[in-house]
Short mmCIF file of C-alpha atoms in Angstrom, two decimals:
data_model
loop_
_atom_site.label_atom_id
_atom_site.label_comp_id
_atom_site.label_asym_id
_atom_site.label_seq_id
_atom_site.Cartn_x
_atom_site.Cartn_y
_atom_site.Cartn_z
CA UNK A 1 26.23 -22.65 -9.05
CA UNK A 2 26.94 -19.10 -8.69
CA UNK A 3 24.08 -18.32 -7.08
CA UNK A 4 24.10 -20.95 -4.72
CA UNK A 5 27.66 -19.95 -3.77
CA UNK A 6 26.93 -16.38 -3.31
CA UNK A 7 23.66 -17.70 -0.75
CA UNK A 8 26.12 -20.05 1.42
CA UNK A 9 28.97 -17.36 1.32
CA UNK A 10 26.20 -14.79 2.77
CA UNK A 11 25.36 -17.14 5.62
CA UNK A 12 29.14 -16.44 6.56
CA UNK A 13 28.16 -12.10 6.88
CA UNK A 14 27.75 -10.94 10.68
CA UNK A 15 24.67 -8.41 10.83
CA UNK A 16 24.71 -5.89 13.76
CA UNK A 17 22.34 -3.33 14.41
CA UNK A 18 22.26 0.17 13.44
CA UNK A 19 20.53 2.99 15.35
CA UNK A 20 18.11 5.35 13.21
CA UNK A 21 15.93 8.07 14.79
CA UNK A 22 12.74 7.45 12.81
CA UNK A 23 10.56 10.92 13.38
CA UNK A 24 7.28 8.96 13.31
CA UNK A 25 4.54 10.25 15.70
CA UNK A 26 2.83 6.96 15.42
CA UNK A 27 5.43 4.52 15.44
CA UNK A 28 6.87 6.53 18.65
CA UNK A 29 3.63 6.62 20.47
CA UNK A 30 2.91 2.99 19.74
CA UNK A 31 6.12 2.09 21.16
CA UNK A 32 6.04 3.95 24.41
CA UNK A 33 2.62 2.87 24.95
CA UNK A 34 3.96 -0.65 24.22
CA UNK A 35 6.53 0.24 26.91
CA UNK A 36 4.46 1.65 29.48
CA UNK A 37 2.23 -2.17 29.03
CA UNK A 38 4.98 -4.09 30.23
CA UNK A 39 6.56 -2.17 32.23
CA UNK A 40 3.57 -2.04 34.19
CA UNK A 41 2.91 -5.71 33.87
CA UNK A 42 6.41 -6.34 35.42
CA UNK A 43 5.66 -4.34 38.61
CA UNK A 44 1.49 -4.62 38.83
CA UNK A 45 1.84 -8.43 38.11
CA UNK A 46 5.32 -10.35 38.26
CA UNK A 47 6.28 -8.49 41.88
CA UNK A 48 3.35 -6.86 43.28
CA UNK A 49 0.86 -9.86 43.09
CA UNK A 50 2.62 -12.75 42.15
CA UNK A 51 5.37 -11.52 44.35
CA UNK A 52 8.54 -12.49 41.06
CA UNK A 53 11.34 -11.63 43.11
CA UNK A 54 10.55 -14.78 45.59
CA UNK A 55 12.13 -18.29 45.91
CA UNK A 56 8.84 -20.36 46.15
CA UNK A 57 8.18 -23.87 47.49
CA UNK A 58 4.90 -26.16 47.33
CA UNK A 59 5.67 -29.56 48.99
CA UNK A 60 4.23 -28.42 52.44
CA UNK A 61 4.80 -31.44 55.11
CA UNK A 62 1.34 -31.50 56.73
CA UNK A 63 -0.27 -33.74 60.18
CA UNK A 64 -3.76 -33.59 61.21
CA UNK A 65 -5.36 -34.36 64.66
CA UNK A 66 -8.97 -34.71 64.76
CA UNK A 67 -11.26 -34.44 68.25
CA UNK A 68 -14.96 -34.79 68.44
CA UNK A 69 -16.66 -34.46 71.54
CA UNK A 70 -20.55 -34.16 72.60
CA UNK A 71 -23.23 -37.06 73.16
CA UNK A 72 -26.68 -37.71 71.95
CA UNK A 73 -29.55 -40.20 72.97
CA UNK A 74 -32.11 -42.44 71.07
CA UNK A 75 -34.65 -44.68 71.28
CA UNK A 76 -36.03 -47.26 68.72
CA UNK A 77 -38.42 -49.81 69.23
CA UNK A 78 -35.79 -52.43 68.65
CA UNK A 79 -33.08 -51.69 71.20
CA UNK A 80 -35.22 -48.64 73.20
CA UNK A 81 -33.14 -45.82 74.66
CA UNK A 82 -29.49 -45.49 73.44
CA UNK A 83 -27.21 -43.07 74.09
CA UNK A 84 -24.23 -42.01 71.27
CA UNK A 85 -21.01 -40.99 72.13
CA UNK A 86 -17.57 -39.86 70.16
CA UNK A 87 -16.31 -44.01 70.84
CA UNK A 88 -19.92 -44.85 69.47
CA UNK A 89 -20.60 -42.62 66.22
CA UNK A 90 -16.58 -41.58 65.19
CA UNK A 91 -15.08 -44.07 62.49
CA UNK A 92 -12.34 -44.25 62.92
CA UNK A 93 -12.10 -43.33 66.37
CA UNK A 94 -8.46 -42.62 66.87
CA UNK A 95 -8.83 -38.77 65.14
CA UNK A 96 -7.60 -39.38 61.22
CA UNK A 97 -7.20 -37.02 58.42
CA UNK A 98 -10.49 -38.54 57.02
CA UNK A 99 -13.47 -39.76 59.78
CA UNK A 100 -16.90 -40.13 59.89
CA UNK A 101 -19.82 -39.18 61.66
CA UNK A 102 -22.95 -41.26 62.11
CA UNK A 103 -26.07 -38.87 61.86
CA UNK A 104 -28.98 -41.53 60.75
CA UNK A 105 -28.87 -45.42 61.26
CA UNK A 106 -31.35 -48.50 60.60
CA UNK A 107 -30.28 -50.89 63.23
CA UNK A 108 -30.91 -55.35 63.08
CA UNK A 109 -30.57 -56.65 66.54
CA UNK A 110 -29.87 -60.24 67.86
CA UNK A 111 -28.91 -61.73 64.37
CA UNK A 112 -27.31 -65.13 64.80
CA UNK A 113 -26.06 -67.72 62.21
CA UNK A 114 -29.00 -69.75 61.03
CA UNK A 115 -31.31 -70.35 57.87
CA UNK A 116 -33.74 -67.62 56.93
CA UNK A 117 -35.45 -66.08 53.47
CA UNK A 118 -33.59 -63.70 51.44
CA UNK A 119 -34.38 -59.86 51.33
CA UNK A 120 -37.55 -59.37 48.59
CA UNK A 121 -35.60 -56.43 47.60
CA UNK A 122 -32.62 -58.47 46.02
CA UNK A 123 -33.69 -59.29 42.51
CA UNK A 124 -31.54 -62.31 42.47
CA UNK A 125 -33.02 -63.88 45.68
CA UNK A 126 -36.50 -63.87 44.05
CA UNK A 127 -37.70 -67.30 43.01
CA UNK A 128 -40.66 -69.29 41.64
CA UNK A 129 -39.58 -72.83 41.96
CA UNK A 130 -36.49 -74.74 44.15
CA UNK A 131 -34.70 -74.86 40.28
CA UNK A 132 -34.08 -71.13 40.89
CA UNK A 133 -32.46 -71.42 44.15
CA UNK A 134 -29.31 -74.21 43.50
CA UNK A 135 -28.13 -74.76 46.29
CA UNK A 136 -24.40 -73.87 47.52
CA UNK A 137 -24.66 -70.72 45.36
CA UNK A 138 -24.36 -66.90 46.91
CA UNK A 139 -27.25 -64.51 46.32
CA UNK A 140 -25.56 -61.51 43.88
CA UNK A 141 -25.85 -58.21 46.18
CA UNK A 142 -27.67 -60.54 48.86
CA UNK A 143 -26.98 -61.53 52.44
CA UNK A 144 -26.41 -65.50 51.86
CA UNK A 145 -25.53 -68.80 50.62
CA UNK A 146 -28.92 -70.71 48.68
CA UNK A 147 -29.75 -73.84 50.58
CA UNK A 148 -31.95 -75.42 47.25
CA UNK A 149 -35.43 -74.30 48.76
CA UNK A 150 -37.58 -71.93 47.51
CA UNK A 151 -40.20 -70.24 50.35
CA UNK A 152 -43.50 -69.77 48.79
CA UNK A 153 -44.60 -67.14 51.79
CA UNK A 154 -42.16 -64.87 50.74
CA UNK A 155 -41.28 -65.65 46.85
CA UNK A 156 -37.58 -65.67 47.76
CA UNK A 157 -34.76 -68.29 47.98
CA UNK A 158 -33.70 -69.86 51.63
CA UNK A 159 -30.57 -68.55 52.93
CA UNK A 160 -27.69 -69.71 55.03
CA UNK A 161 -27.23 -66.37 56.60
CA UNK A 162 -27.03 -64.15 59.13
CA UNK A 163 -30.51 -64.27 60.25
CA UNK A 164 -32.72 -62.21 60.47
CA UNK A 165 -31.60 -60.18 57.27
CA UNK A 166 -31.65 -56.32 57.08
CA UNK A 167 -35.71 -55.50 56.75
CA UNK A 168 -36.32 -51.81 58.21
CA UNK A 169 -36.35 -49.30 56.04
CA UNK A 170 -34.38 -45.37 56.28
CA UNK A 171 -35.67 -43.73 59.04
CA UNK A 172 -37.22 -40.20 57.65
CA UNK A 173 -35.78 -37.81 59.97
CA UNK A 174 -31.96 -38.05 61.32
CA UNK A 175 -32.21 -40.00 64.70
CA UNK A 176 -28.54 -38.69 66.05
CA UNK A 177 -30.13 -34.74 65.07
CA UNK A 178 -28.54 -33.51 68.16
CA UNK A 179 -25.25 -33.79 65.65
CA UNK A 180 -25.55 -30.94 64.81
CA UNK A 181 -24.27 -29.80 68.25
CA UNK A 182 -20.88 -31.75 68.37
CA UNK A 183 -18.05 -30.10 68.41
CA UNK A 184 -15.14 -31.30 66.05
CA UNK A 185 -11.45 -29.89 67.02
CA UNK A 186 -8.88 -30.04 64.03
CA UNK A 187 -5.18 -30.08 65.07
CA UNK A 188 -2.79 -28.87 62.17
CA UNK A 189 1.03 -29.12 61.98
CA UNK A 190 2.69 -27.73 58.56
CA UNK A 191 6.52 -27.42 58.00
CA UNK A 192 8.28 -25.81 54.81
CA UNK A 193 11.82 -27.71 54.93
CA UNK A 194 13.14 -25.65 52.46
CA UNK A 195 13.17 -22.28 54.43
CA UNK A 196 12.78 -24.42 57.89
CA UNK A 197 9.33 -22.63 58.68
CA UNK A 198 7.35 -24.83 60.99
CA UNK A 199 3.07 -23.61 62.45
CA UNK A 200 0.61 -25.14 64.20
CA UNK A 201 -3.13 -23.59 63.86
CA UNK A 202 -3.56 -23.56 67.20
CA UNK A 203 -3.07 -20.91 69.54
CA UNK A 204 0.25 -20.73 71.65
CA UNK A 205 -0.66 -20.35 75.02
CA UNK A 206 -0.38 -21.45 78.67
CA UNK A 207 -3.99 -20.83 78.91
CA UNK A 208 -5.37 -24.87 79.16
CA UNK A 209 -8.92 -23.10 79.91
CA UNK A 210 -8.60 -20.88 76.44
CA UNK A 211 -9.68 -24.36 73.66
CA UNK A 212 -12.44 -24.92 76.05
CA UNK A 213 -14.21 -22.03 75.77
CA UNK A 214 -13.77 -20.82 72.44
CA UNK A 215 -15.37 -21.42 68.70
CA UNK A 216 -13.15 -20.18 65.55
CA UNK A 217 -13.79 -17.01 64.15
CA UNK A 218 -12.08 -15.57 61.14
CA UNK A 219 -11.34 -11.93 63.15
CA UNK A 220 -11.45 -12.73 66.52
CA UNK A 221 -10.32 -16.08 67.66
CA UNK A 222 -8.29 -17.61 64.01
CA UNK A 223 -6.23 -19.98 66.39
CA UNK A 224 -9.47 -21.82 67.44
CA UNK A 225 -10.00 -24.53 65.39
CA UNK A 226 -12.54 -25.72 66.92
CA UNK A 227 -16.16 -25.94 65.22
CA UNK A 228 -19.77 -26.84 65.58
CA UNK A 229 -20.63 -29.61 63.09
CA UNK A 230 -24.22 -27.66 61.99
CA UNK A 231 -22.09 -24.60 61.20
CA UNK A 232 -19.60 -26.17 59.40
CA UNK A 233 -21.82 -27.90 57.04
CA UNK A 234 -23.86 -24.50 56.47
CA UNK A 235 -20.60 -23.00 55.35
CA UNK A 236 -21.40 -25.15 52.58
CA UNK A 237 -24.33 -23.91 51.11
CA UNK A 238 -26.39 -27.07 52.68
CA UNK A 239 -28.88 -27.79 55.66
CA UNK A 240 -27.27 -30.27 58.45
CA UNK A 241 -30.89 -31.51 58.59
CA UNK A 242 -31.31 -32.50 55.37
CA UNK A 243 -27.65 -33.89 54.59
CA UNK A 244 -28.19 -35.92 57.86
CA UNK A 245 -30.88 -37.83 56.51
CA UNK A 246 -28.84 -39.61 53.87
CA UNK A 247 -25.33 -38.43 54.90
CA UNK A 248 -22.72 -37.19 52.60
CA UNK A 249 -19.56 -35.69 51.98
CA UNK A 250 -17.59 -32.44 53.26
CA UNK A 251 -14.31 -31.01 52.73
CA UNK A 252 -12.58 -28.96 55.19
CA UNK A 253 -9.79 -27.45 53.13
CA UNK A 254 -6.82 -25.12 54.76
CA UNK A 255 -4.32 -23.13 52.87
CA UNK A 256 -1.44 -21.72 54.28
CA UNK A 257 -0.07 -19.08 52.10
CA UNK A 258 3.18 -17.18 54.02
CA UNK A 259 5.38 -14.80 53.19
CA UNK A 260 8.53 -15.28 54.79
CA UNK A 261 9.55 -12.13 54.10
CA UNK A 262 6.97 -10.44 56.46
CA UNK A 263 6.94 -11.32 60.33
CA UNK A 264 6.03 -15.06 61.59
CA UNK A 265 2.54 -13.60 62.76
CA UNK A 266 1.27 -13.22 59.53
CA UNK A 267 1.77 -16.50 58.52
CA UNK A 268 -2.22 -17.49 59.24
CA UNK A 269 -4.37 -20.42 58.09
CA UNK A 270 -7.17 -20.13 56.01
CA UNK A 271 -10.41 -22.08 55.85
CA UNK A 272 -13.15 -23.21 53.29
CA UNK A 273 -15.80 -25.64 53.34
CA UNK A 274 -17.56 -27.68 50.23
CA UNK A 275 -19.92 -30.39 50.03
CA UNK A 276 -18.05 -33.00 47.85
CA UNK A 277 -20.70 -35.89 47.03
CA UNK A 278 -23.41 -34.47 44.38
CA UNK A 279 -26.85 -33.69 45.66
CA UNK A 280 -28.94 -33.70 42.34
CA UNK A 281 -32.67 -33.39 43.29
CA UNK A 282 -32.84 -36.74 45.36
CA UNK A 283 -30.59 -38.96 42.85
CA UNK A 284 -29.79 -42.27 44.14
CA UNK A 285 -26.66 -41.70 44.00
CA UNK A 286 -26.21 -39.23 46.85
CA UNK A 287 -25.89 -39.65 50.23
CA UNK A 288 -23.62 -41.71 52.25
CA UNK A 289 -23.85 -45.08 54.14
CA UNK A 290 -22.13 -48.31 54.97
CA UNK A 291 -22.86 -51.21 57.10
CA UNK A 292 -20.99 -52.53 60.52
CA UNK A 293 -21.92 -55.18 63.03
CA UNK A 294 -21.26 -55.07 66.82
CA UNK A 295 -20.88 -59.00 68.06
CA UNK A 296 -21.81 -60.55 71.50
CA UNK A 297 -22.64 -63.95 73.39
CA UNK A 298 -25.50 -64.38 74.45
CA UNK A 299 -25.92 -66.52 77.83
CA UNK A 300 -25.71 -69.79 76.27
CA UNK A 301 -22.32 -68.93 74.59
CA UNK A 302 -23.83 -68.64 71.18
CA UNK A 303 -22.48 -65.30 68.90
CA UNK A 304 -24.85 -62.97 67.95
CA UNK A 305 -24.60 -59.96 66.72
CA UNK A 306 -26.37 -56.15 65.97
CA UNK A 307 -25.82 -54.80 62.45
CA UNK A 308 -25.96 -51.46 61.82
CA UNK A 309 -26.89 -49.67 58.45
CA UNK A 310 -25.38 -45.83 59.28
CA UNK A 311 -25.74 -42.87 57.41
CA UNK A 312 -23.49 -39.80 57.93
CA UNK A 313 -21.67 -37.29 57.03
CA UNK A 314 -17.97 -37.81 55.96
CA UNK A 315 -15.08 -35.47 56.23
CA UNK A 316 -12.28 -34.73 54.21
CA UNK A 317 -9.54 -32.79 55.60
CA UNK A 318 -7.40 -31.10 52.67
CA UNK A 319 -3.99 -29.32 53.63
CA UNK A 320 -2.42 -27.05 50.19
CA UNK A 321 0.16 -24.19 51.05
CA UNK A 322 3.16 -22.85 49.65
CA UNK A 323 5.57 -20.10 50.98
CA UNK A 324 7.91 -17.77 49.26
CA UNK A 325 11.04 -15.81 50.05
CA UNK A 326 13.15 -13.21 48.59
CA UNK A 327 15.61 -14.41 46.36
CA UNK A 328 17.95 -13.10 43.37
CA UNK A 329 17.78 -15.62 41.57
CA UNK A 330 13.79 -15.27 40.30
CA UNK A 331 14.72 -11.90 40.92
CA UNK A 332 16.70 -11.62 37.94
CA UNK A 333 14.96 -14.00 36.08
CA UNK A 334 11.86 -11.55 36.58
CA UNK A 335 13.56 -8.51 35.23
CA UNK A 336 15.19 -10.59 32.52
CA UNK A 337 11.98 -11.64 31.06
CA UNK A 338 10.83 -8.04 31.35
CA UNK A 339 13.53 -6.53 29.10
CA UNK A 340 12.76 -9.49 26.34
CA UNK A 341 9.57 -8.34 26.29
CA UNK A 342 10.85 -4.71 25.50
CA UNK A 343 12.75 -6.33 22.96
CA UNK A 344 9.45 -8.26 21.30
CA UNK A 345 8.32 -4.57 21.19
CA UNK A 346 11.29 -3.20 19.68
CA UNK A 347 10.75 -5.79 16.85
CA UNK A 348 7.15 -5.59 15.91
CA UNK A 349 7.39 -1.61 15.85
CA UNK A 350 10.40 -1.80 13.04
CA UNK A 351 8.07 -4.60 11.23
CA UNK A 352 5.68 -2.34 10.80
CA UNK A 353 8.09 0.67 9.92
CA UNK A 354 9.82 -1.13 7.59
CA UNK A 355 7.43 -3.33 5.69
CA UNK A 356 3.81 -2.17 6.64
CA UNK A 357 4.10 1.49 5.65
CA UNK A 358 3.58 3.42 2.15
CA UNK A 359 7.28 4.76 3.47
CA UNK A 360 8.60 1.37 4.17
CA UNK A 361 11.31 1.75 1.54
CA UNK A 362 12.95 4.81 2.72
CA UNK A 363 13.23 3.60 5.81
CA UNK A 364 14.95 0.38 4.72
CA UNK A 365 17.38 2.05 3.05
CA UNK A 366 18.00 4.16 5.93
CA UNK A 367 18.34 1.46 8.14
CA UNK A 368 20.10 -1.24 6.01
CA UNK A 369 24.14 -0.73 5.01
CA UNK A 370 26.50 -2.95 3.47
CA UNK A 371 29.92 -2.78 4.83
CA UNK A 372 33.01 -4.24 3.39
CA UNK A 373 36.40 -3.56 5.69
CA UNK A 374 38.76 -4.33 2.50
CA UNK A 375 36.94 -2.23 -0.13
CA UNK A 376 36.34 1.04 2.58
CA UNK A 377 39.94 0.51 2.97
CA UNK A 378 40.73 0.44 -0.96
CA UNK A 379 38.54 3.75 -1.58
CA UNK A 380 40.48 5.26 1.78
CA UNK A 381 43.63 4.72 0.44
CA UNK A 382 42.94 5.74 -3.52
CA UNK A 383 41.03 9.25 -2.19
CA UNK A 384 44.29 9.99 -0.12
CA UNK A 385 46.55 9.14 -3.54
CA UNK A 386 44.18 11.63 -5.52
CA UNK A 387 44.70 14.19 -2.56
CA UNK A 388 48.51 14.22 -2.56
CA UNK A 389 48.29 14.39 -6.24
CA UNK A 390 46.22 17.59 -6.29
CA UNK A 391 48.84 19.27 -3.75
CA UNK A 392 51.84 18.35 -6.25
CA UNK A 393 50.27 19.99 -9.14
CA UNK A 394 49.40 23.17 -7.39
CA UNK A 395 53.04 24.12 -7.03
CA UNK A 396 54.46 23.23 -10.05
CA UNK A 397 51.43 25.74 -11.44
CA UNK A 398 52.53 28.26 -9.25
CA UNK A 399 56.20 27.74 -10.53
CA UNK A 400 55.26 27.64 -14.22
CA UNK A 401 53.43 31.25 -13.99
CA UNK A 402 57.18 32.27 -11.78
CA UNK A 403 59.02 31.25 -14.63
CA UNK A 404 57.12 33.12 -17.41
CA UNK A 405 57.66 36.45 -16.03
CA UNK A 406 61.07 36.43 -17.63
CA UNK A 407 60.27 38.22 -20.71
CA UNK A 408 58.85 41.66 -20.97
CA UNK A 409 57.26 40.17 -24.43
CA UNK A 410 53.62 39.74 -24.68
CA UNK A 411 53.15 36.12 -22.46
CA UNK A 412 50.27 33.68 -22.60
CA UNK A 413 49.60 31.18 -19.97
CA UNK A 414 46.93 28.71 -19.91
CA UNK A 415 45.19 27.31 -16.74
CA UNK A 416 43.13 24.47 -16.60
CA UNK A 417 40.59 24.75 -14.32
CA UNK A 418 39.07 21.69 -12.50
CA UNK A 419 35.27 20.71 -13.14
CA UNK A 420 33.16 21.67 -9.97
CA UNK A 421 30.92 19.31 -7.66
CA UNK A 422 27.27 19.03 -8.81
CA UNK A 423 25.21 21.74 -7.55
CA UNK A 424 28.06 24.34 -6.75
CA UNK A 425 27.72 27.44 -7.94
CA UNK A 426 30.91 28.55 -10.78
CA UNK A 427 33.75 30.20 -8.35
CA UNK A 428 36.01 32.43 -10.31
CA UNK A 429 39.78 31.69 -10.30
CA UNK A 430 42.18 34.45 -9.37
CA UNK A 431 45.04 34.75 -11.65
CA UNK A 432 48.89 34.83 -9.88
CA UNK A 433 49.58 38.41 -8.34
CA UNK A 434 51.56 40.63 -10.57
CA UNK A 435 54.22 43.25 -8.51
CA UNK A 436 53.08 46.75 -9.10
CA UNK A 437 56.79 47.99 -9.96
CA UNK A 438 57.09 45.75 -12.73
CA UNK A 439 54.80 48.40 -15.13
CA UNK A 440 53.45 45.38 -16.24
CA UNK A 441 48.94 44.79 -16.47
CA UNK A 442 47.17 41.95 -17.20
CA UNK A 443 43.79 40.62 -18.66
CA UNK A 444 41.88 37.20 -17.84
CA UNK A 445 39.37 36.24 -20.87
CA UNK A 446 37.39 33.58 -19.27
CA UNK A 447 35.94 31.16 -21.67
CA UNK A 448 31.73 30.62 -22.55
CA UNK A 449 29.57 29.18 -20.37
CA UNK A 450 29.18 25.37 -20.92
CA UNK A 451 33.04 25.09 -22.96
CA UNK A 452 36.09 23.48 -21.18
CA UNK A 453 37.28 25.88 -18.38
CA UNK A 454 40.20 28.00 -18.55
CA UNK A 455 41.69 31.10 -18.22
CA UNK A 456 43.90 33.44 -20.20
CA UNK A 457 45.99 35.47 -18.54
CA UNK A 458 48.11 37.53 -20.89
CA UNK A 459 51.21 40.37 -19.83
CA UNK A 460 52.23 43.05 -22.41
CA UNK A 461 54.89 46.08 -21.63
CA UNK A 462 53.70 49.34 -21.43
CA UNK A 463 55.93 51.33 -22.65
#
């Protein structure tokens, strides 16, 4: 029980530090070295390039415009000569975030509600018998409801459909190529509310002449957001030509990285281009393509319609941005974490001094002191006791040798002498002066080396 007391009474002891100037070349060079590490992490790293000392904020407030313009003409034996503009091969037209651009199409003209075989190309419109085609059912994946009939000219199930269904197949080469010419403009608003910062990527001017004439370019014109559609998607690594065929997917990403604390000008967008959709040698899975219909009446009132398998390209437009500006606060937050690490430092170098060297022990004894108030005080108090004591006796001595010069009779006095410190060398005491006049002389007999010291001082007359 002792023991435990003595462990829960030590939890109660304060421990402060105590400075010791350890003279090790190592220890000291590791240590400044240490020092020199972060202090040069704090300035290379926390302010220099990840700028410490600023008040940052992410949630950018971001609107996007989106303009295509140019026009391009084909002809297919179905429909003959056609010619595509921005209202014809935009979806959506009205300029979104996210829009898409029709590069390739296979086109079904004058379908009209009626009953018709099913594609051979669904699996589950295939049949062998009328038992395979109940009717009232839906094709899976098809274009129709079964009517109960199976066709034997075409081995497939008759439809209630849209007739006639989808039959031609992807055209090999993109028949809107001229795509590659359109121009797309992309209008960009961003706002910080935090420091009330507000941009636009688009040049301020009174110029209305300067957007028409002018294609972005990183040095020269970076407020012209305004680019070719074949350029853009070669900015991603890929041919227009090629991603035309079977469409896919781009994103047009723009980051707007300011520092307030430089001048508004320098605040400028920044953009990059990547082909989102995977391309993996001709898989299936790439491309892009969905189907629309465009409806009419014909003459005698009845609806038809002209559906429209497209393939394009679709674009994603991606706004990221954050802004920073001095501040104390991260400020001294910075400079805070840099002095803890000078601490960590601090710690691992007396680790090793003090429990990883053949030396360790010295220095823990060095370094390590027990202090009690109440027993410092005890030992103050009894060495000042022992000190007045030692001036008492030294003039009572001095009064006993005054009063034995009474007699002119042969007179011995004894002196105790007290022991020396350890180490001192043996100082020889000097005996009380003796007036000439008195005719009187004196001899000191000092005792053997290693016996009790004292001296023998003995007066005789001399007659």
């Amino acid at each position: 029980m002792a023991g435990w007391g003595g462990f829960f009474f030590s939890l109660l002891n304060y421990k402060t530090e105590k400075y010791v100037i350890a003279e090790n070349r190592k220890i000291g060079i590791l240590f400044r070295l240490y020092q020199l590490a972060v202090l040069g992490y704090i300035i290379g790293w926390v302010f220099v390039a990840k700028k410490g000392y600023q008040e940052r904020e992410d949630a950018i407030q971001t609107s996007v415009i989106t303009k295509l313009k140019g026009v391009s003409l084909t002809n297919t034996s179905e429909t003959g000569p056609y010619l595509w503009s921005p209202e014809d091969y935009v979806i959506p037209q009205n300029g979104e975030q996210v829009f898409f651009v029709v590069t390739n199409y296979i086109e079904t003209p004058n379908q009209r509600l009626g009953f018709c075989a099913e594609s051979i190309k669904v699996p589950d419109g295939q049949c062998q018998s009328d038992d395979d085609c109940p009717e009232g059912e839906s094709v899976i994946a098809g274009n129709g409801i079964k009517t109960g009939f199976c066709l034997n000219t075409t081995g497939t199930c008759e439809i209630h459909a849209w007739c006639p269904v989808e039959y031609s197949k992807r055209p090999t080469e993109p028949l809107l190529g001229e795509a590659e010419n359109f121009t797309i403009y992309i209008k960009n608003f961003i706002r910080f509310p935090k420091f009330e910062f507000s941009k636009s990527n688009v040049l301020e001017t009174s110029d209305a002449s300067y957007l028409k004439g002018c294609f972005y370019d990183k040095v020269d014109h970076p407020y012209c957001p305004i680019f070719r559609l074949g350029e853009l998607v070669s900015r991603t690594g890929h041919d227009f030509h090629e991603m035309a065929v079977k469409g896919g997917s781009v994103g047009i990403l723009i980051e707007w990285n300011c520092d307030l604390d430089k001048d508004f000008s320098e605040c400028n967008p920044q953009y990059s281009f990547t082909r989102l959709d995977m391309d993996l040698n001709n898989s299936v899975t790439s491309g892009y393509n969905f189907r629309f219909a465009r409806y009419y009446k014909d003459p005698g009132g009845e609806t038809n319609r002209t559906l429209y398998k497209v393939y394009g390209i679709r674009f994603d437009i991606m706004i990221n941005g954050q802004a920073g500006k001095f501040n104390i606060v991260p400020t001294i937050i910075a400079i805070g974490s840099g002095v803890a690490l000078m601490g960590v430092g601090a710690f691992v170098c007396d680790m090793i001094l003090l429990y990883m060297m053949n030396t360790s022990s010295f220095y823990r004894e060095r370094k390590f002191e027990i202090i009690n108030f109440k027993k410092e005080k005890s030992k103050q108090k009894d060495g000042k006791a022992g000190n007045r004591d030692k001036r008492s006796r030294k003039p009572g001595a001095a009064e006993d040798a005054t009063n034995s010069i009474k007699k002119p009779e042969e007179i011995e006095l004894a002196v105790e002498t007290s022991p020396l410190e350890e180490g001192d060398a043996t100082v020889k005491k000097r005996g009380p002066t003796i007036p000439r006049n008195t005719g009187q002389r004196y001899s000191g007999i000092m005792s053997q080396k290693g016996a009790p010291s004292k001296q023998h001082i003995t007066f005789s007359s001399h007659n």
